[in-house]
PDB file of C-alpha atoms in Angstrom:
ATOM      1  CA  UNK Y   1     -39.970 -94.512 175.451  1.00  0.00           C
ATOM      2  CA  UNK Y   2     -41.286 -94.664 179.146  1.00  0.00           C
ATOM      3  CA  UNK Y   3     -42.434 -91.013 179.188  1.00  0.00           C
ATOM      4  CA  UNK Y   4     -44.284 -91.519 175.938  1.00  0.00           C
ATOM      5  CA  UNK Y   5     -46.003 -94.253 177.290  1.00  0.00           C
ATOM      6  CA  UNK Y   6     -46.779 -92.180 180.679  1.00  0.00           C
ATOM      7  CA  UNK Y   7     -47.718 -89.264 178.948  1.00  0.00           C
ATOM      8  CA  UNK Y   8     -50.510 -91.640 176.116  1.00  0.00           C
ATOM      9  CA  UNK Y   9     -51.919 -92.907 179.603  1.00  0.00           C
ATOM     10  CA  UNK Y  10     -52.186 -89.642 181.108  1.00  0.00           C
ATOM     11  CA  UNK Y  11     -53.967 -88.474 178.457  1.00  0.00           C
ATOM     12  CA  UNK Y  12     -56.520 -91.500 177.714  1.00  0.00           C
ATOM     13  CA  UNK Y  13     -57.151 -91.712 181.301  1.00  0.00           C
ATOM     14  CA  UNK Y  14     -58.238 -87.673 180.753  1.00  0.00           C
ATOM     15  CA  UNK Y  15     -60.152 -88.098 178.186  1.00  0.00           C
ATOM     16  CA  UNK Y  16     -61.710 -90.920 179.184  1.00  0.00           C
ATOM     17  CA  UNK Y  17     -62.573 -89.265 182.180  1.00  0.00           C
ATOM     18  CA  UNK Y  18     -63.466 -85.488 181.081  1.00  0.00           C
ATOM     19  CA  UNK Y  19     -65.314 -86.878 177.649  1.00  0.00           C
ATOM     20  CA  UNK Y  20     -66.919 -90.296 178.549  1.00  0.00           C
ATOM     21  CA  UNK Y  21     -67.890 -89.808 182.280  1.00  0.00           C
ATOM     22  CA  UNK Y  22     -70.401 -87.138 182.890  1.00  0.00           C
ATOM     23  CA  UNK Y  23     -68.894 -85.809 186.069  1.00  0.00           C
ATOM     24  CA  UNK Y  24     -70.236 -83.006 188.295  1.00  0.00           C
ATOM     25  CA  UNK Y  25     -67.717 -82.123 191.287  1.00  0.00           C
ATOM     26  CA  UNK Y  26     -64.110 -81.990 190.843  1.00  0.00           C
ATOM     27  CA  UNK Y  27     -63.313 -84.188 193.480  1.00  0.00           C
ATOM     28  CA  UNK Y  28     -65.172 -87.203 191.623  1.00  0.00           C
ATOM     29  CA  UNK Y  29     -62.963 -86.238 188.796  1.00  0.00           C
ATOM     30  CA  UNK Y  30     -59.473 -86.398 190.215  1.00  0.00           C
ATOM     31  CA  UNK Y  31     -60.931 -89.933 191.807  1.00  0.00           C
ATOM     32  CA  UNK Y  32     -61.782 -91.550 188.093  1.00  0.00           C
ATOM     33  CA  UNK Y  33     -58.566 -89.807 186.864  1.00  0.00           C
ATOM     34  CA  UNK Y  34     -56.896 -91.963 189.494  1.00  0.00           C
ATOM     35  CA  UNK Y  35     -58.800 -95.021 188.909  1.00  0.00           C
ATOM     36  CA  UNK Y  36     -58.654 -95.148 185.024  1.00  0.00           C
ATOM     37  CA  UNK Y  37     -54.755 -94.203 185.445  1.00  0.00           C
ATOM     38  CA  UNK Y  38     -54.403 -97.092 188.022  1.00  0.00           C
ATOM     39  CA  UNK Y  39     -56.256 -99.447 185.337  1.00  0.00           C
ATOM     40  CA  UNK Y  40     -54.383 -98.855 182.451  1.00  0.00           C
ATOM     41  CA  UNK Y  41     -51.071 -99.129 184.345  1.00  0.00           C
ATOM     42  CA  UNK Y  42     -52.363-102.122 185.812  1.00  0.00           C
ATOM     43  CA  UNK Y  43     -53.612-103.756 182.189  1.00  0.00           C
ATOM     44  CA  UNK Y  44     -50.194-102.567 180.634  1.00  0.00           C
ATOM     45  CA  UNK Y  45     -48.487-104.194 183.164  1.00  0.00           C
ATOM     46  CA  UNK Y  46     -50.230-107.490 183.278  1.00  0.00           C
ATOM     47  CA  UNK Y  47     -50.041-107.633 178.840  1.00  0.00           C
ATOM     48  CA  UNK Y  48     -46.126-106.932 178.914  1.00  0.00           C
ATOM     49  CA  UNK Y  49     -46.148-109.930 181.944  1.00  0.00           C
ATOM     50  CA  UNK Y  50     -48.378-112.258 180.414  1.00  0.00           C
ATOM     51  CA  UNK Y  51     -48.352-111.202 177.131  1.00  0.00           C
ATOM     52  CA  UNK Y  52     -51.961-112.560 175.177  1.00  0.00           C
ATOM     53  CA  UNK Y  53     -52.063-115.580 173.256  1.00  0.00           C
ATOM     54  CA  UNK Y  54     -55.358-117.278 171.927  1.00  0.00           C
ATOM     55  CA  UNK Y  55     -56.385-120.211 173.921  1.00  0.00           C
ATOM     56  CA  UNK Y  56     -55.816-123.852 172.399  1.00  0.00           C
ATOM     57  CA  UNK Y  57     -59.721-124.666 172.608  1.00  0.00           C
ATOM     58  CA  UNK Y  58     -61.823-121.881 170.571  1.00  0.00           C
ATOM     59  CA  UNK Y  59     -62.122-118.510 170.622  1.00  0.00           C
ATOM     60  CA  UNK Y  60     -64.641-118.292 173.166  1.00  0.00           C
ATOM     61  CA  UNK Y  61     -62.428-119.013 175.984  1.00  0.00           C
ATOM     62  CA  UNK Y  62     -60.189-116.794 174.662  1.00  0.00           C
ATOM     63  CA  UNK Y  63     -63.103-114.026 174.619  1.00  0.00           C
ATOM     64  CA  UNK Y  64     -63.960-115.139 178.091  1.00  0.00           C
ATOM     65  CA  UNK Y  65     -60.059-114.805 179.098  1.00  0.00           C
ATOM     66  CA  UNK Y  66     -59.790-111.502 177.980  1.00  0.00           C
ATOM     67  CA  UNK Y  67     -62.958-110.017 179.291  1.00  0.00           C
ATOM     68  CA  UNK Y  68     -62.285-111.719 182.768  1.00  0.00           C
ATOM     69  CA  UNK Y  69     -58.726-109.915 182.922  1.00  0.00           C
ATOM     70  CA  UNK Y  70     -60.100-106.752 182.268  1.00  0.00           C
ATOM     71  CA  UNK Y  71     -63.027-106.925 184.677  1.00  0.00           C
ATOM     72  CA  UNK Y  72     -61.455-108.418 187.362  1.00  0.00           C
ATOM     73  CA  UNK Y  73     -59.244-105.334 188.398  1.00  0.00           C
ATOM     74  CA  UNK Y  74     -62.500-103.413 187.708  1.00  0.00           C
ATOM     75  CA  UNK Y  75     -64.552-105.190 190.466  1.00  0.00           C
ATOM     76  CA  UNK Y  76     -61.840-105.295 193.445  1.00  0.00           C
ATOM     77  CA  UNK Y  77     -62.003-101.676 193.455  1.00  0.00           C
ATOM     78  CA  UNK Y  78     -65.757-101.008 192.411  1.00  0.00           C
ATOM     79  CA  UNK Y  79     -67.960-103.197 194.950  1.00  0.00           C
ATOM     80  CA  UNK Y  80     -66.102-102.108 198.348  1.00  0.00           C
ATOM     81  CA  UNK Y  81     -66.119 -98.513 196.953  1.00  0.00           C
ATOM     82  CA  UNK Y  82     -70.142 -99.270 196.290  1.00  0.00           C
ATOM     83  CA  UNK Y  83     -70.289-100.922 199.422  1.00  0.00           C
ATOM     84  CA  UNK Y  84     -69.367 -97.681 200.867  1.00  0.00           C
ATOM     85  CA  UNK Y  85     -71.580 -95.510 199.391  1.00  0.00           C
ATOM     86  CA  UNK Y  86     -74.339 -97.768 200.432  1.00  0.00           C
ATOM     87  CA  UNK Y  87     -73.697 -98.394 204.036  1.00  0.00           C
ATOM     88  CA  UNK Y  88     -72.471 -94.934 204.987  1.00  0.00           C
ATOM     89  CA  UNK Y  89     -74.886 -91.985 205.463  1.00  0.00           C
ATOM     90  CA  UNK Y  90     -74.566 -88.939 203.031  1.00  0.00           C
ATOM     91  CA  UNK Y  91     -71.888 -88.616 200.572  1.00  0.00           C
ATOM     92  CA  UNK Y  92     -69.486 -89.480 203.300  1.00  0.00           C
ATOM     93  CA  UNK Y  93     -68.987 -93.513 201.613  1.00  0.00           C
ATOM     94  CA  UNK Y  94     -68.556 -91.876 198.429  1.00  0.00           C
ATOM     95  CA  UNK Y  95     -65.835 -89.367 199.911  1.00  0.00           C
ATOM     96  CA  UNK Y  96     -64.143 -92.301 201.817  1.00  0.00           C
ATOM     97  CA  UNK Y  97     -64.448 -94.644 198.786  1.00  0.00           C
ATOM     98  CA  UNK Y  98     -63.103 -91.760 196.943  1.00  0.00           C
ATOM     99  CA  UNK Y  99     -59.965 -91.736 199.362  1.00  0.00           C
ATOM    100  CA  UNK Y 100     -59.559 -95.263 199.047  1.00  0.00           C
ATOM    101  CA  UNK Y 101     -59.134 -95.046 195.534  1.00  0.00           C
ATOM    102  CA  UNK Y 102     -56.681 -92.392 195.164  1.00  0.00           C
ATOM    103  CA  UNK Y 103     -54.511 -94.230 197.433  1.00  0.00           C
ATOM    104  CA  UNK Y 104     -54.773 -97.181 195.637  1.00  0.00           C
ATOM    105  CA  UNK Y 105     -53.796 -95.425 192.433  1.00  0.00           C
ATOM    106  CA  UNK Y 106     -51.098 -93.644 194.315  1.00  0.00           C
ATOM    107  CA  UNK Y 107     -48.703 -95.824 193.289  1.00  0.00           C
ATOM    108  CA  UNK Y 108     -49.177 -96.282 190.141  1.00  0.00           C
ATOM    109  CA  UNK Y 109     -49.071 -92.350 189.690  1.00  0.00           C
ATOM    110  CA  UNK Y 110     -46.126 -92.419 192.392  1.00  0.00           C
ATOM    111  CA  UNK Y 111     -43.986 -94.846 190.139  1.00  0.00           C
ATOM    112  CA  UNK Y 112     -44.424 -92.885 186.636  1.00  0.00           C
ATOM    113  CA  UNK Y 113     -43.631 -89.246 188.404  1.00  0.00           C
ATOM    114  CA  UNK Y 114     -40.163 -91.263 189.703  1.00  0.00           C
ATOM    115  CA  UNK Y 115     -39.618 -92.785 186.071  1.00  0.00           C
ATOM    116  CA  UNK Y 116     -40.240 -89.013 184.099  1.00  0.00           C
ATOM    117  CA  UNK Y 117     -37.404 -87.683 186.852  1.00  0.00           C
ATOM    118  CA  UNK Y 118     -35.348 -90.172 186.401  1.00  0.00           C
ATOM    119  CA  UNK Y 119     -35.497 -89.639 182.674  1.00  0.00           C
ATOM    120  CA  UNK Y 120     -33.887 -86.365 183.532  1.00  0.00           C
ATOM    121  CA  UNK Y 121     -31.735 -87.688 186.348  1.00  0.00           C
ATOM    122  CA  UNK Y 122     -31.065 -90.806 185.834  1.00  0.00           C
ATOM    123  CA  UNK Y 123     -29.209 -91.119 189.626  1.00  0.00           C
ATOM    124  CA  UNK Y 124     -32.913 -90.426 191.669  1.00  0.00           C
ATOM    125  CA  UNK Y 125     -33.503 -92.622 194.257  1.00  0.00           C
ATOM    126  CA  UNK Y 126     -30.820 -94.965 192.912  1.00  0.00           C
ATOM    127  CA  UNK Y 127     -30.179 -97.535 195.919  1.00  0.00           C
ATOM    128  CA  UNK Y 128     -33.127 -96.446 197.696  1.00  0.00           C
ATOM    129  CA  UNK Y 129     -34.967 -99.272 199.279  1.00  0.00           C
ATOM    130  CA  UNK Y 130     -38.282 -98.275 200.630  1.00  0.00           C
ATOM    131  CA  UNK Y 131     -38.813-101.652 202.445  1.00  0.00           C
ATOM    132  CA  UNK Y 132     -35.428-101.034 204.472  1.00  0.00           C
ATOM    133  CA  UNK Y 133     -37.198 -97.131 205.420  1.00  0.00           C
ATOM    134  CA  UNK Y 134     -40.519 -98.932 206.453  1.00  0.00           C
ATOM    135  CA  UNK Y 135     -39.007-101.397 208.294  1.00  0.00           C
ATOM    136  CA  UNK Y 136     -36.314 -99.237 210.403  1.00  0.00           C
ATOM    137  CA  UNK Y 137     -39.886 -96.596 210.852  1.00  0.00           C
ATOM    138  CA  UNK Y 138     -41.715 -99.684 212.263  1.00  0.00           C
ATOM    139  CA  UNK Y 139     -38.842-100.766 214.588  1.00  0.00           C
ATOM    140  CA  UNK Y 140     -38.470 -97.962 215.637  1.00  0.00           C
ATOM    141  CA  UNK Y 141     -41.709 -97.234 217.305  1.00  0.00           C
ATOM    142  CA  UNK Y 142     -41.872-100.990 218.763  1.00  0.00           C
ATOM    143  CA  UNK Y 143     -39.155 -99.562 220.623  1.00  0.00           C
ATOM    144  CA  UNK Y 144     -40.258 -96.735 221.668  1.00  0.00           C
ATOM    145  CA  UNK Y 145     -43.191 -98.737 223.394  1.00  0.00           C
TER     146      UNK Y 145
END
């Protein structure tokens, strides 16, 4: 059921990107790609968390609830990336923004590619803490100092 699910978002987040966007260099591309991806990961996460129930009040607030929880996400990673663009000469904010966002979305991509292997093979990166690797990397070059 999880690679369905990674394989509907792929493909929204394409066409979304490749039919709604009007796009003109393939590196602005792969950076929407990301950032839709990252978004609907991010709103299917939140809805299986939360879940969405209609507010005890009217359906205004309700409206109001929804459209803040999808905008929200939306603005954390649009005004610094505009922010960017603006302050920096050229298309270098817009290339650094663009950075920004793919590794942002990283690990949202990052975390579907590890749950399609482990469809196949179910014993990848069983046990494997990545805290415990950053940690032991950081102490390590403390003491090296």
């Amino acid at each position: 059921m999880k690679l369905v699910e990674i394989i509907l978002k792929a493909i929204v987040a394409a066409v979304i990107v490749v039919m709604g966007l009007k796009l003109s260099s393939v590196f602005e591309i792969i950076m929407m790609f990301g950032m839709v991806y990252g978004l609907l990961t991010y709103y299917i996460w939140y809805f299986r968390k939360r879940g969405f129930s209609v507010k005890t009040g009217s359906l205004v607030t309700t409206a109001f609830s929804l459209i803040f929880t999808l905008i929200l996400p939306l603005l954390i990673i649009v005004i610094p990336y505009i922010a960017l663009t603006e302050l920096l000469p050229g298309q270098s904010g817009m290339y650094i923004g663009g950075i920004l966002l793919i590794v942002l979305c990283f690990g949202c991509v990052a975390m579907d590619v590890i749950e399609v292997i482990r469809t196949f093979q179910p014993s990848f990166l069983e046990g494997f803490d990545l805290g415990t690797f950053v940690k032991d990397a950081v102490s390590k070059r403390k003491t090296e100092k």
